[in-house]
Coordinates of C-alpha atoms in Angstrom, one line a residue:
M1 CA 115.7 27.4 -63.0
T2 CA 112.6 26.9 -65.1
P3 CA 109.5 25.9 -63.0
M4 CA 107.9 22.8 -64.5
L5 CA 104.8 20.6 -63.9
A6 CA 104.5 16.8 -64.0
W7 CA 101.2 15.3 -65.0
C8 CA 99.8 12.0 -66.1
W9 CA 97.1 10.8 -68.4
K10 CA 94.5 8.1 -67.7
S11 CA 96.9 5.6 -69.3
G12 CA 99.4 6.4 -66.6
L13 CA 101.8 8.1 -69.1
I14 CA 103.8 10.9 -67.4
E15 CA 104.7 14.1 -69.2
F16 CA 106.4 17.4 -68.2
G17 CA 105.9 20.9 -69.3
E18 CA 105.6 24.6 -68.2
V19 CA 101.8 24.5 -68.6
A20 CA 99.5 21.5 -68.3
P21 CA 97.4 20.7 -71.5
N22 CA 93.8 21.9 -71.6
D23 CA 91.1 19.4 -70.9
E24 CA 89.4 17.7 -73.8
A25 CA 85.9 18.6 -75.0
D26 CA 84.5 15.6 -73.0
G27 CA 86.0 16.9 -69.8
S28 CA 88.8 14.4 -69.7
G29 CA 92.3 15.6 -69.2
C30 CA 95.6 15.2 -67.4
I31 CA 96.2 15.1 -63.6
V32 CA 99.0 17.3 -62.4
F33 CA 100.8 15.6 -59.5
A34 CA 104.1 17.6 -59.0
S35 CA 105.9 20.8 -59.7
G36 CA 109.5 22.0 -59.4
P37 CA 112.6 23.1 -61.2
D38 CA 113.0 21.3 -64.5
A39 CA 116.1 19.2 -63.8
F40 CA 115.1 18.2 -60.3
L41 CA 111.5 17.4 -61.1
K42 CA 112.4 15.2 -64.1
G43 CA 115.2 13.5 -62.2
R44 CA 113.1 12.7 -59.1
V45 CA 110.1 11.5 -61.1
S46 CA 112.3 9.4 -63.4
V47 CA 113.9 7.6 -60.5
L48 CA 110.5 6.9 -58.9
A49 CA 108.3 6.1 -61.9
R50 CA 108.0 2.8 -63.9
H51 CA 110.1 2.8 -67.1
G52 CA 108.0 1.5 -70.0
Q53 CA 108.8 -1.7 -71.8
G54 CA 107.8 -2.9 -75.3
A55 CA 105.4 -0.4 -76.9
S56 CA 105.9 2.0 -73.9
A57 CA 109.7 1.9 -74.1
G58 CA 111.3 5.2 -73.3
K59 CA 108.2 6.5 -71.5
L60 CA 107.6 7.0 -67.8
L61 CA 104.4 5.5 -66.2
I62 CA 102.7 5.8 -62.9
P63 CA 102.9 2.3 -61.4
G64 CA 99.5 0.6 -61.0
V65 CA 97.6 3.0 -63.3
P66 CA 98.0 1.2 -66.7
E67 CA 96.7 -2.1 -65.3
A68 CA 94.1 -0.7 -63.1
E69 CA 90.6 -2.1 -63.5
G70 CA 88.5 1.0 -63.7
K71 CA 88.8 4.7 -63.2
M72 CA 88.6 4.7 -59.4
A73 CA 91.3 2.0 -59.2
A74 CA 93.5 4.1 -61.4
V75 CA 93.0 7.2 -59.2
D76 CA 93.7 5.1 -56.1
A77 CA 96.9 3.9 -57.7
L78 CA 97.9 7.4 -58.6
R79 CA 97.2 8.7 -55.1
A80 CA 99.1 5.9 -53.5
W81 CA 102.2 6.5 -55.7
V82 CA 102.2 10.2 -55.2
A83 CA 101.9 9.7 -51.4
W84 CA 104.8 7.3 -51.6
A85 CA 106.9 9.6 -53.8
A86 CA 106.3 12.5 -51.5
K87 CA 107.9 10.7 -48.6
G88 CA 111.3 10.7 -50.5
N89 CA 113.3 12.7 -47.9
G90 CA 110.8 12.7 -45.1
S91 CA 108.8 15.6 -46.6
R92 CA 106.8 16.2 -49.7
R93 CA 109.3 18.9 -50.9
S94 CA 112.9 18.3 -51.9
N95 CA 115.2 20.5 -54.1
G96 CA 112.1 22.6 -54.9
V97 CA 110.1 19.5 -56.1
T98 CA 106.6 19.4 -54.5
F99 CA 104.2 16.4 -54.9
F100 CA 100.6 17.3 -54.5
T101 CA 99.3 14.9 -51.8
S102 CA 96.2 16.6 -50.5
G103 CA 92.9 17.8 -52.0
T104 CA 91.5 17.3 -55.4
R105 CA 92.0 21.0 -56.2
E106 CA 95.8 20.5 -56.2
M107 CA 95.7 17.0 -57.8
F108 CA 93.2 17.3 -60.6
H109 CA 93.8 19.6 -63.5
G110 CA 90.7 21.2 -64.9

């Protein structure tokens, strides 16, 4: 099985890939929040994430991030969602999927 990463952007948009994108020149970038085998990671995140409507149709979003008022509120929403998602089966790891719930080193890319 291919190991994959899940990350989100400041908009709350979730994406998947084998390697997280590089940070932008201004230092902004994605936040990696989980890893695991491709099928299990995408499946678990898809079940737990918000499914976009309207202009975001067909996209996955971190609940609370798109409507957050400010950067810290968005980070708080992300942390709360990741902590909730990690509790899925009583642990933060299931079918090889790991949600990064502690420390900024694991959670923030770049």
